[in-house]
Amino acid sequence: MKKFPEDFVWGASTSAYQIEGAYNADGKGPSIWDVFTSIPGKTNNGETGQVSGSHYHKFKEDVALMKEIGIKAYRFSISWSRVMPTGKGEVNKKGIQFYSNLIDELLDAGITPWGTLFHWDLPLALQLENDGWIGADISDYFAAYADVCFEHFGGRVKNWITLNEPWVAAILGYGLGHFAPGRTSNSEPYLAGHNQILAHARAVDVYRKKYAHQGGQIGMANNCDWREPLTDSPQDKAAAQRALEFFLGWFADPVYFGDYPAVMRERLGERLPEFTPEEKELVKGSVDYFGLNHYTTMYAAEATGAASKQAAESNAGLTEDQDVELSVDENWKRTTMNWAVAPWGCRKMLEWIDERYGHPEIYLTENGSSWDDWKVNGKVADPGRIDFYRSYLEECHKAIGQGIKLKGYFAWSLMDNFEWALGYSKRFGLIHIDYQTLERTLKDSAYWYAEVIRQNGV
Ligand code: PNW
């Protein structure tokens, strides 16, 4: 087994809507996902997160299992509408109490909490009354909500993530319409992305100005798949680079450089909003570390017009804006999400970030895979997941050897959960959940992960 640096952070991730259930308990307000899942046809079998893994009621059991696996850090998200039922104004004491109890339970177990402020479950009232992420005031509301979270939890939570995957919220929520709020447009995603960047920066500003004494760190978690040029041609190399700039540069360039990638400006023109000089100032430098959610790799080739429209796969973005044709090698192993297993792509992704953004500290805030698993004598076998983690962690280890400042790794996910539009059909967890009885069982991969953590001496 390979040794990672002593201070390497070994963790697992979840998000509120995917595991908590208790969708209307104790004063929680509805979120856009509560409503989206009630629209016929939006999710697999009409499944919802109303009950899910019932983590809201079973969090003590879940923390005990984390302890058993040996996980040292736990990344969870706070449900905005549990804490503020309408997204603004009044605070729900019972919602605050739930997260407060969870944080105490984690600290008692010796597990470091990592809090995500927004993992897609926008309060419904903000969608109906303020147009959600395309509304003009959303960053004010987000900053006020962040302030409440820092005030109540920041004494104990020292690691913050403002937004989870703004790309997904923008592209799948406002472009392709597969996720809540289910809108389709070729311009709204860029406005939704813009407002998310501003909201992130406003929250960070609150944190740095008002809560510096808490002594924590704050960043955002962006998702990006690797894009490997299909051939050595200059056209395909440029296509892969363009795809990465549209995917990750869209959000990371503003926070590192103060503005969008030039290629986005060229191709999107007026559909891409502009930052004012004051906004640029606010946005630039608004992260303390680079948070990356990474899952898979695709080949990228130059495409034009109709060909590029046809190329749209689930995680392609608005390909017609990029003129990139994506494909995978038929020989690559695929997970039940149909995502290719290509661990070398993870290392190349880390190299790209390291080089482009000037050697930042990087945390892999999500990496994992979905596989069907099965029970053998009461134990849950999931060999595909062990292989996946082993191969991706090997590439992480190589990256560290190359001098890349990878500081931590969070498995997605701690437990099986509601996989958004795909419902409960896709299983990502280290912990198996039987949804009939809500019973938890550790999978083989959880025992394997525990062993990796143990052998790394933490
Ligand atoms: C991420 N894509 O979602 C999320 O952060 C998790 O909530 C989710 O369960 C996990 O990855 C697995 O899907 C993504 O289309 C959803 O590229 C879609 C895409 C990427 C990430």
Tab-separated table of C-alpha atoms and ligand atoms in Angstrom:
chain	number	residue	atom	x	y	z
A	1	MET	CA	0.000	0.000	0.000
A	2	LYS	CA	1.262	3.504	-0.879
A	3	LYS	CA	1.937	6.056	1.842
A	4	PHE	CA	0.299	9.443	1.609
A	5	PRO	CA	1.565	12.515	3.475
A	6	GLU	CA	0.866	12.409	7.175
A	7	ASP	CA	-1.463	15.382	7.154
A	8	PHE	CA	-3.468	14.059	4.175
A	9	VAL	CA	-7.202	14.450	4.811
A	10	TRP	CA	-9.155	11.188	4.405
A	11	GLY	CA	-12.855	11.828	4.165
A	12	ALA	CA	-16.249	11.040	2.716
A	13	SER	CA	-18.969	13.326	1.334
A	14	THR	CA	-22.745	13.569	1.248
A	15	SER	CA	-25.362	16.219	0.572
A	16	ALA	CA	-28.498	17.191	2.464
A	17	TYR	CA	-31.256	16.429	-0.030
A	18	GLN	CA	-29.644	13.150	-1.002
A	19	ILE	CA	-29.534	11.613	2.490
A	20	GLU	CA	-31.521	13.540	5.117
A	21	GLY	CA	-35.129	12.768	4.294
A	22	ALA	CA	-37.392	14.524	6.856
A	23	TYR	CA	-38.314	16.898	4.028
A	24	ASN	CA	-40.956	18.750	6.037
A	25	ALA	CA	-39.925	18.021	9.606
A	26	ASP	CA	-39.494	20.566	12.374
A	27	GLY	CA	-40.261	23.667	10.353
A	28	LYS	CA	-38.165	22.973	7.254
A	29	GLY	CA	-39.368	24.905	4.220
A	30	PRO	CA	-39.662	23.298	0.779
A	31	SER	CA	-36.747	23.400	-1.653
A	32	ILE	CA	-36.817	23.317	-5.444
A	33	TRP	CA	-35.893	19.620	-5.276
A	34	ASP	CA	-38.908	18.843	-3.066
A	35	VAL	CA	-41.093	20.222	-5.808
A	36	PHE	CA	-39.128	19.073	-8.853
A	37	THR	CA	-39.298	15.450	-7.710
A	38	SER	CA	-43.091	15.725	-7.421
A	39	ILE	CA	-43.450	16.515	-11.137
A	40	PRO	CA	-44.267	13.340	-13.068
A	41	GLY	CA	-41.417	12.122	-15.236
A	42	LYS	CA	-38.610	14.130	-13.664
A	43	THR	CA	-37.018	11.301	-11.684
A	44	ASN	CA	-36.575	7.585	-12.143
A	45	ASN	CA	-39.815	5.852	-11.003
A	46	GLY	CA	-40.953	9.180	-9.547
A	47	GLU	CA	-38.567	8.692	-6.643
A	48	THR	CA	-37.964	11.542	-4.201
A	49	GLY	CA	-35.743	12.445	-1.251
A	50	GLN	CA	-38.701	12.689	1.153
A	51	VAL	CA	-37.384	9.795	3.262
A	52	SER	CA	-34.115	8.829	1.587
A	53	GLY	CA	-31.533	7.494	4.065
A	54	SER	CA	-33.330	9.209	6.942
A	55	HIS	CA	-30.035	10.682	8.075
A	56	TYR	CA	-31.932	13.484	9.838
A	57	HIS	CA	-33.182	10.862	12.303
A	58	LYS	CA	-30.243	8.454	12.122
A	59	PHE	CA	-27.250	10.794	12.151
A	60	LYS	CA	-25.847	9.285	15.346
A	61	GLU	CA	-25.802	5.843	13.770
A	62	ASP	CA	-24.153	7.338	10.692
A	63	VAL	CA	-21.419	9.067	12.670
A	64	ALA	CA	-20.755	5.786	14.513
A	65	LEU	CA	-20.276	4.063	11.144
A	66	MET	CA	-17.915	6.831	9.987
A	67	LYS	CA	-15.895	6.227	13.094
A	68	GLU	CA	-15.846	2.503	12.411
A	69	ILE	CA	-14.521	3.092	8.873
A	70	GLY	CA	-11.878	5.407	10.285
A	71	ILE	CA	-12.912	8.434	8.261
A	72	LYS	CA	-11.139	11.546	9.532
A	73	ALA	CA	-13.210	14.213	7.789
A	74	TYR	CA	-16.839	14.388	6.785
A	75	ARG	CA	-18.221	16.721	4.151
A	76	PHE	CA	-21.966	17.361	4.448
A	77	SER	CA	-24.205	20.095	3.112
A	78	ILE	CA	-26.584	22.329	4.983
A	79	SER	CA	-30.122	22.505	3.690
A	80	TRP	CA	-30.768	26.228	3.261
A	81	SER	CA	-34.532	25.849	3.704
A	82	ARG	CA	-34.084	23.804	6.881
A	83	VAL	CA	-32.165	26.700	8.378
A	84	MET	CA	-34.196	29.485	6.718
A	85	PRO	CA	-37.560	28.108	5.544
A	86	THR	CA	-38.115	30.796	2.910
A	87	GLY	CA	-34.431	31.400	2.175
A	88	LYS	CA	-34.431	34.808	3.848
A	89	GLY	CA	-35.406	36.436	7.060
A	90	GLU	CA	-36.540	34.112	9.782
A	91	VAL	CA	-34.214	31.409	11.056
A	92	ASN	CA	-35.603	27.982	12.034
A	93	LYS	CA	-34.128	27.120	15.432
A	94	LYS	CA	-34.776	23.402	15.033
A	95	GLY	CA	-32.869	23.381	11.761
A	96	ILE	CA	-29.914	25.074	13.429
A	97	GLN	CA	-30.173	22.555	16.266
A	98	PHE	CA	-29.978	19.595	13.884
A	99	TYR	CA	-26.702	20.723	12.285
A	100	SER	CA	-25.360	21.779	15.640
A	101	ASN	CA	-26.020	18.294	17.041
A	102	LEU	CA	-24.458	16.666	13.991
A	103	ILE	CA	-21.325	18.808	14.322
A	104	ASP	CA	-20.999	17.986	18.027
A	105	GLU	CA	-21.440	14.288	17.303
A	106	LEU	CA	-18.692	14.458	14.647
A	107	LEU	CA	-16.276	16.323	16.899
A	108	ASP	CA	-16.898	13.843	19.710
A	109	ALA	CA	-16.001	11.053	17.284
A	110	GLY	CA	-12.777	12.838	16.288
A	111	ILE	CA	-14.091	13.612	12.779
A	112	THR	CA	-13.435	17.026	11.215
A	113	PRO	CA	-16.578	18.614	9.757
A	114	TRP	CA	-16.482	20.169	6.275
A	115	GLY	CA	-19.632	22.206	5.607
A	116	THR	CA	-21.078	22.918	2.162
A	117	LEU	CA	-23.500	25.825	2.162
A	118	PHE	CA	-25.302	24.986	-1.062
A	119	HIS	CA	-25.712	21.632	-2.751
A	120	TRP	CA	-28.578	22.485	-5.170
A	121	ASP	CA	-31.572	22.423	-2.795
A	122	LEU	CA	-32.497	26.088	-3.185
A	123	PRO	CA	-35.394	27.263	-0.970
A	124	LEU	CA	-38.515	27.150	-3.121
A	125	ALA	CA	-39.556	30.663	-2.067
A	126	LEU	CA	-36.386	32.082	-3.624
A	127	GLN	CA	-37.237	30.361	-6.895
A	128	LEU	CA	-40.864	31.512	-6.958
A	129	GLU	CA	-40.379	35.013	-5.652
A	130	ASN	CA	-36.874	35.864	-6.839
A	131	ASP	CA	-36.230	33.671	-9.920
A	132	GLY	CA	-33.606	31.557	-8.179
A	133	TRP	CA	-30.099	31.791	-9.599
A	134	ILE	CA	-31.099	34.071	-12.454
A	135	GLY	CA	-32.634	36.616	-10.085
A	136	ALA	CA	-30.797	39.852	-9.425
A	137	ASP	CA	-30.745	39.679	-5.600
A	138	ILE	CA	-29.775	36.098	-5.067
A	139	SER	CA	-26.240	36.891	-3.933
A	140	ASP	CA	-27.607	39.154	-1.157
A	141	TYR	CA	-29.751	36.311	0.141
A	142	PHE	CA	-26.926	33.819	-0.117
A	143	ALA	CA	-24.533	36.091	1.770
A	144	ALA	CA	-27.101	36.571	4.556
A	145	TYR	CA	-27.692	32.823	4.792
A	146	ALA	CA	-23.939	32.166	4.846
A	147	ASP	CA	-23.616	34.685	7.667
A	148	VAL	CA	-26.178	32.710	9.727
A	149	CYS	CA	-24.221	29.496	9.134
A	150	PHE	CA	-20.848	31.032	10.049
A	151	GLU	CA	-22.377	32.573	13.160
A	152	HIS	CA	-23.922	29.350	14.433
A	153	PHE	CA	-21.475	26.741	13.190
A	154	GLY	CA	-18.212	28.533	12.372
A	155	GLY	CA	-16.850	28.180	15.894
A	156	ARG	CA	-16.730	24.435	15.265
A	157	VAL	CA	-16.638	24.098	11.468
A	158	LYS	CA	-13.276	25.318	10.134
A	159	ASN	CA	-13.581	24.104	6.560
A	160	TRP	CA	-16.191	25.656	4.307
A	161	ILE	CA	-17.354	25.093	0.759
A	162	THR	CA	-19.707	27.772	-0.512
A	163	LEU	CA	-21.179	26.081	-3.591
A	164	ASN	CA	-21.173	22.551	-4.829
A	165	GLU	CA	-20.722	22.245	-8.585
A	166	PRO	CA	-22.151	25.505	-9.878
A	167	TRP	CA	-21.665	24.010	-13.357
A	168	VAL	CA	-24.298	21.351	-12.673
A	169	ALA	CA	-26.753	23.791	-11.108
A	170	ALA	CA	-26.347	26.058	-14.172
A	171	ILE	CA	-26.180	23.547	-17.022
A	172	LEU	CA	-28.513	20.824	-15.760
A	173	GLY	CA	-30.839	23.236	-13.918
A	174	TYR	CA	-31.102	26.070	-16.447
A	175	GLY	CA	-29.678	24.698	-19.713
A	176	LEU	CA	-30.722	21.107	-20.259
A	177	GLY	CA	-33.481	21.093	-17.640
A	178	HIS	CA	-32.641	17.655	-16.251
A	179	PHE	CA	-32.305	18.990	-12.695
A	180	ALA	CA	-34.327	21.470	-10.639
A	181	PRO	CA	-35.593	24.036	-11.482
A	182	GLY	CA	-35.860	22.249	-14.830
A	183	ARG	CA	-35.445	25.220	-17.158
A	184	THR	CA	-34.064	25.014	-20.691
A	185	SER	CA	-32.176	27.837	-22.299
A	186	ASN	CA	-28.869	28.575	-23.998
A	187	SER	CA	-28.322	31.817	-22.117
A	188	GLU	CA	-29.772	31.333	-18.622
A	189	PRO	CA	-27.007	28.890	-17.610
A	190	TYR	CA	-24.429	31.605	-18.066
A	191	LEU	CA	-26.450	34.033	-15.957
A	192	ALA	CA	-27.077	31.352	-13.307
A	193	GLY	CA	-23.338	30.645	-13.292
A	194	HIS	CA	-22.510	34.349	-13.034
A	195	ASN	CA	-24.825	34.873	-10.062
A	196	GLN	CA	-23.438	31.800	-8.339
A	197	ILE	CA	-19.905	33.186	-8.671
A	198	LEU	CA	-21.034	36.498	-7.201
A	199	ALA	CA	-22.924	34.748	-4.392
A	200	HIS	CA	-19.846	32.677	-3.605
A	201	ALA	CA	-17.649	35.763	-3.509
A	202	ARG	CA	-20.097	37.678	-1.308
A	203	ALA	CA	-20.205	34.796	1.186
A	204	VAL	CA	-16.410	34.598	1.266
A	205	ASP	CA	-16.269	38.344	1.837
A	206	VAL	CA	-18.603	37.995	4.838
A	207	TYR	CA	-16.461	35.157	6.161
A	208	ARG	CA	-13.192	37.038	5.814
A	209	LYS	CA	-14.461	40.373	7.139
A	210	LYS	CA	-16.649	39.173	9.984
A	211	TYR	CA	-15.409	35.722	10.928
A	212	ALA	CA	-11.645	35.809	10.389
A	213	HIS	CA	-11.231	35.107	14.104
A	214	GLN	CA	-12.763	31.660	13.542
A	215	GLY	CA	-9.561	30.802	11.711
A	216	GLY	CA	-11.017	28.538	9.022
A	217	GLN	CA	-10.598	28.100	5.292
A	218	ILE	CA	-13.171	28.573	2.547
A	219	GLY	CA	-13.459	27.597	-1.107
A	220	MET	CA	-15.844	26.172	-3.670
A	221	ALA	CA	-16.210	22.663	-5.098
A	222	ASN	CA	-16.159	22.630	-8.884
A	223	ASN	CA	-16.740	19.545	-10.952
A	224	CYS	CA	-14.696	18.723	-14.000
A	225	ASP	CA	-14.137	15.615	-16.039
A	226	TRP	CA	-10.867	15.269	-17.923
A	227	ARG	CA	-10.908	15.940	-21.661
A	228	GLU	CA	-8.232	14.034	-23.555
A	229	PRO	CA	-7.526	15.096	-27.169
A	230	LEU	CA	-8.811	12.319	-29.445
A	231	THR	CA	-5.810	12.687	-31.761
A	232	ASP	CA	-2.554	14.636	-31.744
A	233	SER	CA	-3.930	17.124	-34.247
A	234	PRO	CA	-3.739	20.774	-33.209
A	235	GLN	CA	-7.524	20.974	-33.751
A	236	ASP	CA	-8.296	18.196	-31.284
A	237	LYS	CA	-5.819	19.523	-28.750
A	238	ALA	CA	-7.459	22.920	-28.985
A	239	ALA	CA	-10.895	21.297	-28.651
A	240	ALA	CA	-9.884	19.511	-25.438
A	241	GLN	CA	-8.445	22.718	-23.994
A	242	ARG	CA	-11.574	24.650	-24.983
A	243	ALA	CA	-13.791	22.009	-23.371
A	244	LEU	CA	-11.840	22.285	-20.106
A	245	GLU	CA	-12.053	26.069	-20.121
A	246	PHE	CA	-15.838	25.899	-20.685
A	247	PHE	CA	-16.159	23.313	-17.926
A	248	LEU	CA	-13.799	24.307	-15.124
A	249	GLY	CA	-12.303	27.601	-16.348
A	250	TRP	CA	-15.825	29.048	-16.376
A	251	PHE	CA	-15.800	29.068	-12.539
A	252	ALA	CA	-12.137	28.790	-11.608
A	253	ASP	CA	-10.771	31.538	-13.883
A	254	PRO	CA	-12.910	34.266	-12.280
A	255	VAL	CA	-11.878	33.283	-8.745
A	256	TYR	CA	-8.182	32.991	-9.652
A	257	PHE	CA	-7.840	35.621	-12.399
A	258	GLY	CA	-10.892	37.863	-12.005
A	259	ASP	CA	-12.607	37.045	-15.307
A	260	TYR	CA	-13.948	34.363	-17.635
A	261	PRO	CA	-11.743	32.488	-20.106
A	262	ALA	CA	-11.273	34.503	-23.306
A	263	VAL	CA	-12.630	31.624	-25.394
A	264	MET	CA	-15.959	31.825	-23.567
A	265	ARG	CA	-16.200	35.551	-24.164
A	266	GLU	CA	-15.407	35.063	-27.880
A	267	ARG	CA	-17.976	32.350	-28.407
A	268	LEU	CA	-20.792	33.484	-26.128
A	269	GLY	CA	-20.709	37.237	-26.671
A	270	GLU	CA	-23.623	38.860	-24.872
A	271	ARG	CA	-24.884	35.610	-23.412
A	272	LEU	CA	-21.959	35.740	-20.990
A	273	PRO	CA	-22.550	38.454	-18.352
A	274	GLU	CA	-19.761	40.895	-17.480
A	275	PHE	CA	-18.253	41.573	-14.080
A	276	THR	CA	-17.986	45.217	-13.031
A	277	PRO	CA	-14.503	46.304	-11.868
A	278	GLU	CA	-15.689	46.113	-8.226
A	279	GLU	CA	-17.078	42.632	-8.770
A	280	LYS	CA	-13.820	41.466	-10.334
A	281	GLU	CA	-12.012	42.710	-7.278
A	282	LEU	CA	-14.423	40.831	-5.003
A	283	VAL	CA	-14.304	37.603	-6.979
A	284	LYS	CA	-10.565	37.436	-7.620
A	285	GLY	CA	-8.774	35.544	-4.867
A	286	SER	CA	-12.011	34.400	-3.230
A	287	VAL	CA	-10.842	30.865	-2.444
A	288	ASP	CA	-8.300	29.538	0.043
A	289	TYR	CA	-7.933	26.177	-1.749
A	290	PHE	CA	-9.065	24.426	-4.923
A	291	GLY	CA	-11.987	22.038	-4.383
A	292	LEU	CA	-12.441	19.521	-7.194
A	293	ASN	CA	-15.163	16.940	-7.762
A	294	HIS	CA	-13.885	14.536	-10.391
A	295	TYR	CA	-15.511	11.416	-11.820
A	296	THR	CA	-14.566	10.539	-15.382
A	297	THR	CA	-12.789	11.213	-18.664
A	298	MET	CA	-13.854	11.617	-22.278
A	299	TYR	CA	-12.035	12.180	-25.547
A	300	ALA	CA	-12.526	15.568	-27.145
A	301	ALA	CA	-12.359	16.312	-30.857
A	302	GLU	CA	-12.968	19.366	-32.985
A	303	ALA	CA	-16.569	19.514	-34.176
A	304	THR	CA	-18.726	22.045	-35.898
A	305	GLY	CA	-22.412	22.887	-36.052
A	306	ALA	CA	-24.669	19.862	-36.343
A	307	ALA	CA	-21.991	17.376	-35.376
A	308	SER	CA	-21.366	19.192	-32.120
A	309	LYS	CA	-25.097	19.284	-31.291
A	310	GLN	CA	-25.312	15.560	-31.792
A	311	ALA	CA	-22.355	15.066	-29.508
A	312	ALA	CA	-24.243	16.190	-26.411
A	313	GLU	CA	-23.809	13.498	-23.765
A	314	SER	CA	-25.051	13.921	-20.230
A	315	ASN	CA	-21.969	15.694	-18.976
A	316	ALA	CA	-21.011	17.612	-22.082
A	317	GLY	CA	-22.376	21.022	-21.178
A	318	LEU	CA	-23.896	23.047	-24.000
A	319	THR	CA	-21.666	21.458	-26.608
A	320	GLU	CA	-22.908	23.592	-29.456
A	321	ASP	CA	-21.229	26.561	-27.776
A	322	GLN	CA	-17.919	24.732	-27.687
A	323	ASP	CA	-17.799	22.838	-30.993
A	324	VAL	CA	-16.365	19.861	-29.206
A	325	GLU	CA	-17.296	16.286	-29.987
A	326	LEU	CA	-16.950	13.936	-27.027
A	327	SER	CA	-16.497	10.197	-27.087
A	328	VAL	CA	-15.170	7.332	-25.007
A	329	ASP	CA	-13.043	4.327	-25.829
A	330	GLU	CA	-15.305	1.285	-26.041
A	331	ASN	CA	-12.673	-0.691	-24.131
A	332	TRP	CA	-12.866	1.486	-21.040
A	333	LYS	CA	-14.728	-0.024	-18.128
A	334	ARG	CA	-18.005	1.806	-17.352
A	335	THR	CA	-19.815	2.312	-14.061
A	336	THR	CA	-23.595	1.922	-13.798
A	337	MET	CA	-23.800	5.677	-14.470
A	338	ASN	CA	-22.143	4.791	-17.773
A	339	TRP	CA	-19.194	6.941	-16.734
A	340	ALA	CA	-15.816	5.606	-17.910
A	341	VAL	CA	-13.214	4.444	-15.420
A	342	ALA	CA	-10.038	6.243	-16.515
A	343	PRO	CA	-7.855	6.934	-13.470
A	344	TRP	CA	-5.022	8.487	-15.480
A	345	GLY	CA	-7.482	11.244	-16.409
A	346	CYS	CA	-7.692	12.182	-12.747
A	347	ARG	CA	-3.934	12.774	-12.613
A	348	LYS	CA	-4.001	14.802	-15.844
A	349	MET	CA	-6.863	16.882	-14.421
A	350	LEU	CA	-4.813	17.612	-11.287
A	351	GLU	CA	-1.788	18.527	-13.448
A	352	TRP	CA	-3.915	20.914	-15.508
A	353	ILE	CA	-5.234	22.672	-12.397
A	354	ASP	CA	-1.794	22.784	-10.803
A	355	GLU	CA	-0.302	24.437	-13.857
A	356	ARG	CA	-3.112	26.797	-14.813
A	357	TYR	CA	-3.839	28.128	-11.328
A	358	GLY	CA	-0.309	28.408	-9.975
A	359	HIS	CA	0.089	25.322	-7.752
A	360	PRO	CA	-2.877	25.782	-5.431
A	361	GLU	CA	-3.610	23.404	-2.579
A	362	ILE	CA	-6.192	20.992	-3.970
A	363	TYR	CA	-8.769	18.866	-2.190
A	364	LEU	CA	-10.615	16.195	-4.126
A	365	THR	CA	-13.965	17.002	-2.535
A	366	GLU	CA	-15.665	14.129	-4.414
A	367	ASN	CA	-14.468	11.053	-6.276
A	368	GLY	CA	-16.270	7.752	-6.522
A	369	SER	CA	-18.373	5.472	-8.669
A	370	SER	CA	-21.741	3.759	-8.806
A	371	TRP	CA	-22.001	-0.014	-9.021
A	372	ASP	CA	-24.657	-2.549	-8.285
A	373	ASP	CA	-23.714	-4.362	-5.115
A	374	TRP	CA	-24.988	-7.606	-3.631
A	375	LYS	CA	-25.102	-9.269	-0.245
A	376	VAL	CA	-23.104	-12.406	0.520
A	377	ASN	CA	-23.700	-13.829	3.996
A	378	GLY	CA	-24.830	-10.466	5.288
A	379	LYS	CA	-21.803	-8.646	3.813
A	380	VAL	CA	-22.073	-6.352	0.821
A	381	ALA	CA	-19.661	-7.123	-1.994
A	382	ASP	CA	-18.776	-4.312	-4.361
A	383	PRO	CA	-15.490	-5.202	-6.071
A	384	GLY	CA	-15.917	-2.587	-8.818
A	385	ARG	CA	-15.818	0.177	-6.241
A	386	ILE	CA	-12.658	-1.158	-4.599
A	387	ASP	CA	-10.925	-1.277	-8.000
A	388	PHE	CA	-12.107	2.235	-8.753
A	389	TYR	CA	-10.837	3.686	-5.477
A	390	ARG	CA	-7.566	1.792	-5.677
A	391	SER	CA	-6.802	2.945	-9.216
A	392	TYR	CA	-7.822	6.577	-8.681
A	393	LEU	CA	-5.913	6.805	-5.396
A	394	GLU	CA	-2.828	5.419	-7.123
A	395	GLU	CA	-2.970	8.288	-9.607
A	396	CYS	CA	-3.481	10.743	-6.737
A	397	HIS	CA	-0.391	9.324	-5.113
A	398	LYS	CA	1.582	9.816	-8.345
A	399	ALA	CA	0.341	13.393	-8.568
A	400	ILE	CA	1.590	14.101	-5.058
A	401	GLY	CA	4.941	12.564	-6.056
A	402	GLN	CA	5.093	15.048	-8.933
A	403	GLY	CA	4.805	17.880	-6.442
A	404	ILE	CA	1.113	18.649	-6.889
A	405	LYS	CA	-0.318	19.932	-3.616
A	406	LEU	CA	-3.160	17.462	-3.238
A	407	LYS	CA	-4.104	17.736	0.426
A	408	GLY	CA	-7.119	15.489	0.814
A	409	TYR	CA	-9.573	13.042	-0.691
A	410	PHE	CA	-13.303	12.683	-0.032
A	411	ALA	CA	-15.035	9.537	-1.239
A	412	TRP	CA	-18.407	10.112	-2.887
A	413	SER	CA	-20.331	8.965	-1.095
A	414	LEU	CA	-20.456	7.980	2.527
A	415	MET	CA	-23.732	6.141	1.978
A	416	ASP	CA	-26.084	5.130	-0.807
A	417	ASN	CA	-28.409	7.992	-1.522
A	418	PHE	CA	-30.844	9.750	-3.805
A	419	GLU	CA	-28.944	10.174	-7.055
A	420	TRP	CA	-31.019	13.139	-8.258
A	421	ALA	CA	-32.916	12.454	-11.492
A	422	LEU	CA	-31.752	8.842	-11.372
A	423	GLY	CA	-33.304	8.234	-7.955
A	424	TYR	CA	-32.170	5.233	-5.954
A	425	SER	CA	-31.063	3.171	-8.945
A	426	LYS	CA	-27.428	4.291	-8.704
A	427	ARG	CA	-25.387	3.353	-5.666
A	428	PHE	CA	-22.326	5.395	-4.774
A	429	GLY	CA	-21.974	4.669	-1.050
A	430	LEU	CA	-19.350	3.053	1.122
A	431	ILE	CA	-22.348	2.160	3.274
A	432	HIS	CA	-25.167	0.132	1.764
A	433	ILE	CA	-28.684	1.221	2.665
A	434	ASP	CA	-31.629	-1.120	2.446
A	435	TYR	CA	-34.402	1.324	1.600
A	436	GLN	CA	-37.134	-1.043	2.773
A	437	THR	CA	-35.871	-1.044	6.334
A	438	LEU	CA	-33.387	1.844	6.270
A	439	GLU	CA	-30.779	-0.520	7.642
A	440	ARG	CA	-27.116	0.207	7.077
A	441	THR	CA	-24.371	-2.298	6.206
A	442	LEU	CA	-20.737	-1.582	5.434
A	443	LYS	CA	-19.670	-2.597	1.923
A	444	ASP	CA	-16.410	-4.348	1.049
A	445	SER	CA	-15.140	-1.009	-0.255
A	446	ALA	CA	-15.722	0.545	3.180
A	447	TYR	CA	-13.542	-2.126	4.808
A	448	TRP	CA	-10.939	-1.564	2.108
A	449	TYR	CA	-11.024	2.216	2.553
A	450	ALA	CA	-10.698	1.742	6.325
A	451	GLU	CA	-7.567	-0.310	5.715
A	452	VAL	CA	-6.038	2.367	3.478
A	453	ILE	CA	-6.687	4.965	6.158
A	454	ARG	CA	-5.260	2.721	8.864
A	455	GLN	CA	-2.110	1.900	6.872
A	456	ASN	CA	-1.520	5.552	6.269
A	457	GLY	CA	-1.169	5.861	9.980
A	458	VAL	CA	-3.928	8.315	10.708
B	1	PNW	C1	-22.119	15.138	-8.379
B	1	PNW	N1	-22.616	15.531	-14.803
B	1	PNW	O1	-23.127	15.300	-9.333
B	1	PNW	C2	-22.758	15.684	-7.124
B	1	PNW	O2	-21.995	16.591	-6.397
B	1	PNW	C3	-23.376	14.629	-6.258
B	1	PNW	O3	-24.458	15.185	-5.572
B	1	PNW	C4	-23.768	13.432	-7.094
B	1	PNW	O4	-24.446	12.459	-6.356
B	1	PNW	C5	-22.481	12.852	-7.686
B	1	PNW	O5	-21.724	13.815	-8.368
B	1	PNW	C6	-22.730	11.683	-8.616
B	1	PNW	O6	-23.519	12.071	-9.709
B	1	PNW	C7	-22.922	15.315	-10.692
B	1	PNW	O7	-23.597	15.392	-15.501
B	1	PNW	C8	-24.049	15.162	-11.471
B	1	PNW	O8	-21.472	15.782	-15.298
B	1	PNW	C9	-23.954	15.241	-12.843
B	1	PNW	C10	-22.718	15.469	-13.422
B	1	PNW	C11	-21.588	15.614	-12.633
B	1	PNW	C12	-21.689	15.546	-11.261
